[in-house]
């Protein structure tokens, strides 16, 4: 009889949960849309003439969207919101509010009524698939009464024939004899040019003469003490008005709710107007020769209520000297009639991408001293349209989409400030530009298609206002940057700031090194590759030695525009001895072959002088061979033998090892004629089978045998040649071979592999530790807790299955000569609840075709038998209808959870 050996005892707790349950059924009435009103969603209204201001507040953190339905008699006026995205759903006639995350849930909405009446509003949302809404509120628009003194447009008035009826709310006290002024209800009718009546100085001014526009009525009253609604103001009195500034005094959007409407044609009646301000000035400060009465409201929030176009009647304001526009909803084109304002000195316009301007429309303004256009939707004409304005000293045309070349005549302008940033100017900078007045301040930045050579005198001009001469994000080169003596200049800010030169900003990202001292390191794995200096437009070049300067180089400006280096540049290349080896345009076929690691090339652009401190047009290539970024690994093919390069196995049993190299760099690594060395630290203890070497090339799962001609014997190991192999980024090559431990050992770094590149550099060594023992039979993994399913107390014998049917454990049998084995189970402690109640002999072992066997504390039950196999690891588990089960007799179980401890015994013998 074979001797039985108990190898390992493992314990686990089996949990049984038994409980009572009953059902509760509720009948909930169906909620219809709009039936539920909530208090944390509120709606308030305020009426101002024909306009209704709605304020929506939401205190519920889960709400993401709120809607406000409108009738077809109401129109929504879009305004910019800080806390939400607000849109108008034209199909369903409702305002849709999408709350922004981490912002207060409150918005102010502007709604305009087409006619008088009472309107009911409510805000709605959906919570838990149920619509909820605010308490409805009503807002009443009163009819506009006729003015007995009005002598203008009375024939365009119409009677109110339709009232807005709202169920459940009382209508206002209105009759058909009350009228509504359609000039106020439909302001778009005022957009067409028409002849306005001419008035004598003694004629009375009415609000209708200015189309009842609240911002004009308010300003005349507050700033000039002229209440034109009282029938006492004459047209002669209007001659006293010299300034109409939406932002002057108290008349700004922070304190004034009357800054709404449009610009009426009646603006022509302000015949002595010198200053017209329609919004915040775009200039940072006012020129010294401006009228000190001008109020430029720097820092105020830009107004959003003035809308529509600027009427051509502005051309009749013959005394106008200052014209400023900054309201974000003014649209259209500045009328050509502006050219009639011969006394105009200052134009200052922020177009908010909605206004257009034609430079030709001011070609006759000979008194113009400053022109500031910013963020225009479109700017027609060319710079040549304004260069003949002799008094023009301040030119600021920013973000205006001005196209074309800078005219050579621009040097004739005796300006103090020139700002042409963020346009689409292109071509060669005219040579005459280098004759500019030395007192000028220049900003040509963000015109990436301007190129040419700029003199150090102009590039280093002493700025008078801006504090810097800004040539950032252009392609301008400086003839001799060493002569520049102004530290305030911003020469070039491509990519990473002014310390990077224009030339180097166009070099591809595979260049590595310090850009502060203009030193560039080229990364490669070979000492025979050629350096490709230039690229061509549209070329798809993956050579790791491609620098990539030239007409095809693509870069990105701070505004996100992609541009290429102009083909008009020339390049000069010298070697480390100062010999000129190339002079010409970008040539995609030019190749440089470095002869040693100490090779250096100096590349200049446009025949400029080098300056290592500024490095504006210089690129130094210091050739240095460095190791590419890789990951080397050495591990067992079988993960059961260990992880983290630590092998646990048995002596005299072969196992497969895999050495691998992965390319972690951004370029292809040439592995041609590269060798992979594999060796044990102690060859007398570990043997590598020379005939077992196999290779798995990149992007394949197939193992190929390595030719014996490519395997060389070295001291304590072998060297495998990787002929004709290249690793692209993220690709990996693997070498597999068989290893046998001759004896038991426990040591570090027993196996190692190392890759040598063809340039002579060696990649880091990968090593593996080993723990080699005699073969053994043992539990490898056993669950610490095994649970049964929950059940209910019953009056019949109840079978309770395992919660997880498999209850899988794993056996390791690493013996060289394997024999049969089996597993037994018994209880160490019975299943009991917290009160000490026991389930008795309820734990049984089920086996198909055999009666159940009780598993208790007095006897062990055979639960698994295994025959000698060939694998080292075997899973032990049972089907859903077999294995350990609970069979609870009626009246035995009580309410509660039961736990107990089961012991498993692995026996090295047949059952």
Coordinates of N, CA, C and O in Angstrom, one line a residue, residues 243-352:
X243 N -21.7 116.1 -27.9 CA -21.2 114.8 -27.6 C -22.4 113.8 -27.3 O -23.3 114.2 -26.5
X244 N -22.4 112.7 -28.0 CA -23.4 111.7 -27.7 C -22.6 110.4 -27.5 O -22.2 109.7 -28.4
X245 N -22.3 110.1 -26.2 CA -21.4 109.0 -25.9 C -22.2 108.0 -25.0 O -22.6 108.3 -23.9
X246 N -22.4 106.8 -25.5 CA -23.2 105.8 -24.8 C -22.5 105.5 -23.5 O -23.1 105.0 -22.5
X247 N -21.2 105.7 -23.4 CA -20.4 105.3 -22.2 C -20.0 106.5 -21.3 O -19.3 106.3 -20.3
X248 N -20.5 107.7 -21.6 CA -20.1 108.8 -20.8 C -20.9 108.9 -19.5 O -22.1 108.5 -19.5
X249 N -20.3 109.5 -18.5 CA -21.1 109.8 -17.3 C -21.7 108.5 -16.7 O -21.1 107.5 -16.6
X250 N -23.0 108.7 -16.4 CA -23.8 107.6 -15.8 C -24.4 106.7 -16.9 O -25.0 105.7 -16.6
X251 N -24.2 107.1 -18.1 CA -24.9 106.4 -19.2 C -24.1 105.2 -19.7 O -23.6 105.2 -20.8
X252 N -23.9 104.2 -18.9 CA -23.3 103.0 -19.3 C -24.1 101.8 -18.8 O -25.0 101.9 -18.0
X253 N -23.7 100.6 -19.4 CA -24.6 99.4 -19.2 C -24.6 98.9 -17.8 O -25.4 98.1 -17.4
X254 N -23.6 99.4 -16.9 CA -23.6 98.9 -15.6 C -24.7 99.6 -14.7 O -25.2 99.0 -13.7
X255 N -25.1 100.8 -15.1 CA -26.1 101.5 -14.3 C -27.3 101.9 -15.1 O -28.2 102.5 -14.5
X256 N -27.3 101.7 -16.4 CA -28.4 102.2 -17.2 C -29.1 101.1 -17.9 O -28.4 100.3 -18.7
X257 N -30.4 100.9 -17.7 CA -31.2 99.9 -18.4 C -31.7 100.4 -19.7 O -32.5 99.7 -20.4
X258 N -31.4 101.7 -20.1 CA -32.0 102.2 -21.3 C -31.1 102.1 -22.5 O -31.4 102.7 -23.6
X259 N -29.9 101.5 -22.3 CA -29.0 101.4 -23.5 C -29.4 100.3 -24.4 O -28.7 99.3 -24.6
X260 N -30.6 100.5 -25.0 CA -31.2 99.5 -25.9 C -31.6 100.1 -27.2 O -31.8 101.4 -27.3
X261 N -31.8 99.3 -28.2 CA -32.4 99.9 -29.5 C -31.4 99.8 -30.6 O -30.5 99.0 -30.6
X262 N -31.5 100.8 -31.5 CA -30.7 100.9 -32.7 C -30.3 102.3 -33.0 O -30.7 103.2 -32.2
X263 N -29.6 102.6 -34.0 CA -29.1 103.9 -34.4 C -30.1 104.5 -35.4 O -30.1 104.0 -36.5
X264 N -30.9 105.4 -35.0 CA -31.9 105.9 -36.0 C -31.4 106.9 -37.0 O -30.3 107.5 -36.8
X265 N -32.1 107.0 -38.1 CA -31.7 108.0 -39.1 C -31.7 109.4 -38.6 O -31.0 110.3 -39.0
X266 N -32.6 109.6 -37.5 CA -32.7 111.0 -36.9 C -31.4 111.4 -36.3 O -31.4 112.6 -35.8
X267 N -30.4 110.6 -36.2 CA -29.1 111.1 -35.7 C -28.6 112.3 -36.4 O -27.8 113.1 -35.9
X268 N -29.1 112.5 -37.7 CA -28.6 113.6 -38.5 C -29.0 114.9 -37.9 O -28.5 116.0 -38.2
X269 N -30.1 114.9 -37.0 CA -30.5 116.2 -36.4 C -29.5 116.8 -35.4 O -29.7 117.9 -35.0
X270 N -28.6 116.0 -34.9 CA -27.5 116.5 -34.0 C -26.4 117.1 -34.8 O -25.3 116.6 -34.9
X271 N -26.7 118.2 -35.4 CA -25.8 118.8 -36.5 C -24.5 119.3 -35.9 O -23.5 119.4 -36.7
X272 N -24.4 119.6 -34.7 CA -23.1 120.1 -34.1 C -22.3 119.0 -33.3 O -21.4 119.3 -32.6
X273 N -22.7 117.8 -33.5 CA -22.1 116.6 -32.8 C -20.6 116.5 -33.2 O -20.3 116.4 -34.4
X274 N -19.8 116.5 -32.2 CA -18.3 116.4 -32.4 C -17.8 115.0 -32.0 O -16.9 114.5 -32.5
X275 N -18.5 114.4 -31.0 CA -18.1 113.1 -30.5 C -19.3 112.2 -30.5 O -20.4 112.5 -30.0
X276 N -19.2 111.0 -31.2 CA -20.2 110.0 -31.3 C -19.6 108.7 -30.8 O -18.8 108.1 -31.4
X277 N -20.0 108.3 -29.6 CA -19.5 107.1 -29.0 C -20.6 106.0 -28.8 O -21.5 106.2 -28.1
X278 N -20.4 104.9 -29.6 CA -21.4 103.9 -29.6 C -20.8 102.6 -29.0 O -20.9 101.5 -29.5
X279 N -20.2 102.7 -27.8 CA -19.7 101.6 -27.1 C -18.3 101.8 -26.7 O -17.7 102.9 -26.9
X280 N -17.7 100.9 -26.0 CA -16.4 101.0 -25.4 C -15.3 101.2 -26.5 O -15.3 100.5 -27.5
X281 N -14.4 102.1 -26.2 CA -13.2 102.3 -27.1 C -12.3 101.1 -27.1 O -12.2 100.4 -26.1
X282 N -11.7 100.9 -28.2 CA -10.8 99.7 -28.3 C -9.4 100.1 -27.9 O -8.5 99.3 -27.7
X283 N -9.1 101.4 -27.9 CA -7.7 101.9 -27.6 C -7.5 101.8 -26.1 O -8.4 102.1 -25.3
X284 N -6.3 101.6 -25.7 CA -5.9 101.5 -24.3 C -6.0 102.9 -23.6 O -6.3 103.0 -22.4
X285 N -5.6 103.9 -24.4 CA -5.7 105.3 -23.8 C -6.0 106.2 -24.9 O -5.9 105.9 -26.1
X286 N -6.3 107.5 -24.6 CA -6.7 108.5 -25.5 C -5.4 109.3 -25.9 O -4.6 109.6 -25.1
X287 N -5.3 109.6 -27.2 CA -4.2 110.4 -27.6 C -4.2 111.8 -27.0 O -5.2 112.3 -26.6
X288 N -3.0 112.4 -26.9 CA -2.9 113.7 -26.2 C -3.8 114.8 -26.8 O -4.3 115.7 -26.1
X289 N -3.9 114.7 -28.1 CA -4.7 115.8 -28.8 C -6.2 115.6 -28.8 O -6.9 116.4 -29.4
X290 N -6.7 114.6 -28.2 CA -8.1 114.4 -28.1 C -8.8 115.4 -27.2 O -8.1 115.8 -26.2
X291 N -10.0 115.7 -27.4 CA -10.8 116.6 -26.6 C -10.8 116.0 -25.2 O -11.2 114.8 -25.0
X292 N -10.4 116.7 -24.1 CA -10.4 116.2 -22.8 C -11.8 115.8 -22.3 O -11.9 115.1 -21.3
X293 N -12.9 116.2 -23.0 CA -14.2 115.8 -22.5 C -14.6 114.4 -22.9 O -15.6 113.9 -22.4
X294 N -13.7 113.8 -23.8 CA -14.1 112.4 -24.2 C -14.0 111.5 -23.0 O -13.1 111.5 -22.2
X295 N -15.0 110.6 -22.9 CA -15.0 109.7 -21.8 C -14.9 108.3 -22.4 O -15.8 107.7 -23.0
X296 N -13.7 107.7 -22.4 CA -13.4 106.4 -22.8 C -13.6 105.5 -21.7 O -12.8 105.5 -20.7
X297 N -14.6 104.7 -21.7 CA -15.0 103.9 -20.5 C -14.2 102.6 -20.4 O -14.7 101.5 -20.7
X298 N -12.9 102.7 -20.2 CA -12.0 101.5 -20.1 C -12.4 100.6 -18.9 O -12.7 101.1 -17.8
X299 N -12.5 99.4 -19.1 CA -12.8 98.4 -18.1 C -14.3 98.1 -17.9 O -14.7 97.2 -17.3
X300 N -15.2 98.9 -18.6 CA -16.6 98.6 -18.5 C -16.9 97.3 -19.3 O -16.3 97.0 -20.3
X301 N -18.0 96.7 -19.0 CA -18.5 95.6 -19.8 C -19.1 96.1 -21.1 O -19.8 97.1 -21.1
X302 N -18.7 95.5 -22.2 CA -19.2 96.0 -23.5 C -20.7 95.9 -23.6 O -21.3 94.9 -23.1
X303 N -21.4 96.9 -24.2 CA -22.9 96.8 -24.2 C -23.3 95.8 -25.2 O -22.7 95.6 -26.3
X304 N -24.5 95.2 -24.9 CA -25.0 94.2 -25.8 C -26.4 94.5 -26.4 O -27.0 93.7 -27.0
X305 N -26.9 95.7 -26.1 CA -28.2 96.0 -26.5 C -28.4 96.9 -27.7 O -29.4 96.8 -28.4
X306 N -27.4 97.7 -28.0 CA -27.5 98.5 -29.3 C -27.2 97.5 -30.4 O -26.3 96.8 -30.5
X307 N -28.1 97.5 -31.4 CA -28.0 96.6 -32.5 C -28.4 97.2 -33.8 O -28.6 98.4 -33.9
X308 N -28.4 96.4 -34.9 CA -28.7 97.0 -36.2 C -27.5 97.6 -36.9 O -26.3 97.4 -36.5
X309 N -27.7 98.3 -38.0 CA -26.6 98.9 -38.8 C -26.5 100.4 -38.5 O -27.4 101.0 -37.9
X310 N -25.4 100.9 -39.0 CA -25.2 102.4 -38.9 C -25.8 103.0 -40.1 O -25.4 102.7 -41.2
X311 N -26.7 104.0 -39.9 CA -27.4 104.6 -41.1 C -26.5 105.5 -41.9 O -25.6 106.1 -41.3
X312 N -26.7 105.6 -43.1 CA -25.9 106.5 -44.0 C -26.0 108.0 -43.6 O -25.2 108.8 -43.9
X313 N -27.1 108.3 -42.8 CA -27.3 109.7 -42.3 C -26.1 110.2 -41.5 O -26.0 111.4 -41.2
X314 N -25.3 109.3 -41.0 CA -24.1 109.7 -40.2 C -23.2 110.6 -41.0 O -22.5 111.4 -40.5
X315 N -23.3 110.5 -42.4 CA -22.5 111.4 -43.2 C -22.9 112.8 -43.1 O -22.2 113.7 -43.7
X316 N -24.0 113.2 -42.5 CA -24.5 114.5 -42.4 C -24.0 115.2 -41.1 O -24.3 116.4 -40.9
X317 N -23.2 114.5 -40.3 CA -22.7 115.1 -39.1 C -21.4 115.8 -39.4 O -20.3 115.3 -39.1
X318 N -21.4 116.9 -40.1 CA -20.3 117.6 -40.7 C -19.3 118.0 -39.6 O -18.1 118.3 -39.9
X319 N -19.7 118.2 -38.3 CA -18.7 118.7 -37.3 C -18.1 117.5 -36.5 O -17.3 117.8 -35.6
X320 N -18.4 116.3 -36.9 CA -17.9 115.1 -36.1 C -16.4 115.0 -36.2 O -15.8 115.1 -37.3
X321 N -15.7 114.9 -35.0 CA -14.3 114.7 -34.9 C -13.9 113.4 -34.4 O -12.8 112.9 -34.7
X322 N -14.7 112.8 -33.6 CA -14.4 111.5 -33.0 C -15.5 110.5 -33.2 O -16.7 110.8 -32.9
X323 N -15.3 109.3 -33.7 CA -16.3 108.3 -34.0 C -15.8 107.0 -33.4 O -14.8 106.5 -33.8
X324 N -16.5 106.5 -32.4 CA -16.2 105.3 -31.7 C -17.3 104.3 -31.7 O -18.4 104.7 -31.4
X325 N -17.1 103.0 -32.1 CA -18.1 102.0 -32.1 C -17.5 100.8 -31.3 O -16.4 100.3 -31.5
X326 N -18.4 100.3 -30.4 CA -17.9 99.1 -29.6 C -19.1 98.2 -29.1 O -18.9 97.5 -28.2
X327 N -20.2 98.4 -29.7 CA -21.4 97.5 -29.3 C -21.4 96.3 -30.1 O -21.3 96.3 -31.3
X328 N -21.4 95.1 -29.4 CA -21.2 93.8 -30.1 C -22.3 93.4 -31.0 O -22.1 92.5 -31.8
X329 N -23.5 94.0 -31.0 CA -24.6 93.6 -31.9 C -24.8 94.6 -33.0 O -25.8 94.5 -33.7
X330 N -23.9 95.5 -33.3 CA -24.0 96.4 -34.4 C -23.4 95.6 -35.6 O -22.3 95.1 -35.6
X331 N -24.2 95.6 -36.7 CA -23.8 94.7 -37.8 C -23.7 95.6 -39.1 O -24.0 96.8 -39.1
X332 N -23.4 94.9 -40.2 CA -23.4 95.6 -41.5 C -22.1 96.2 -41.8 O -21.0 95.8 -41.3
X333 N -22.1 97.2 -42.7 CA -20.8 97.9 -43.1 C -20.9 99.3 -42.7 O -21.9 100.0 -42.8
X334 N -19.8 99.9 -42.2 CA -19.7 101.3 -42.0 C -20.0 102.0 -43.3 O -19.3 101.8 -44.3
X335 N -21.0 102.9 -43.3 CA -21.4 103.5 -44.6 C -20.3 104.3 -45.3 O -19.5 104.9 -44.6
X336 N -20.3 104.3 -46.6 CA -19.3 105.1 -47.3 C -19.5 106.6 -47.1 O -18.5 107.3 -47.3
X337 N -20.6 107.0 -46.6 CA -20.8 108.4 -46.3 C -19.9 109.0 -45.3 O -19.8 110.2 -45.1
X338 N -19.2 108.1 -44.6 CA -18.2 108.5 -43.6 C -17.1 109.4 -44.2 O -16.5 110.2 -43.6
X339 N -16.9 109.2 -45.5 CA -15.9 110.0 -46.2 C -16.3 111.4 -46.3 O -15.4 112.3 -46.7
X340 N -17.5 111.8 -46.0 CA -18.0 113.2 -46.1 C -17.6 113.9 -44.8 O -17.8 115.2 -44.7
X341 N -17.2 113.2 -43.8 CA -16.9 113.9 -42.5 C -15.4 114.4 -42.5 O -14.5 113.8 -41.9
X342 N -15.2 115.5 -43.2 CA -13.9 116.0 -43.4 C -13.2 116.5 -42.2 O -12.0 116.7 -42.2
X343 N -13.9 116.7 -41.1 CA -13.3 117.2 -39.8 C -12.9 116.0 -38.9 O -12.4 116.2 -37.8
X344 N -13.2 114.8 -39.3 CA -13.0 113.6 -38.5 C -11.5 113.4 -38.2 O -10.7 113.4 -39.1
X345 N -11.2 113.3 -36.9 CA -9.8 113.1 -36.5 C -9.5 111.7 -36.0 O -8.4 111.2 -36.2
X346 N -10.5 111.1 -35.4 CA -10.3 109.8 -34.7 C -11.4 108.8 -35.0 O -12.5 109.1 -34.8
X347 N -11.0 107.6 -35.5 CA -11.9 106.5 -35.7 C -11.5 105.4 -34.9 O -10.3 104.9 -35.0
X348 N -12.4 104.8 -34.1 CA -12.1 103.8 -33.2 C -13.2 102.8 -33.2 O -14.3 103.0 -32.6
X349 N -13.0 101.6 -33.8 CA -14.1 100.6 -34.0 C -13.7 99.2 -33.6 O -12.6 98.7 -34.0
X350 N -14.5 98.6 -32.7 CA -14.4 97.2 -32.4 C -15.6 96.5 -33.1 O -16.7 96.7 -32.7
X351 N -15.3 95.7 -34.1 CA -16.4 95.1 -34.9 C -17.0 93.8 -34.4 O -18.0 93.4 -34.9
X352 N -16.3 93.2 -33.4 CA -16.8 91.9 -32.9 C -17.2 90.9 -33.9 O -18.1 90.2 -33.8

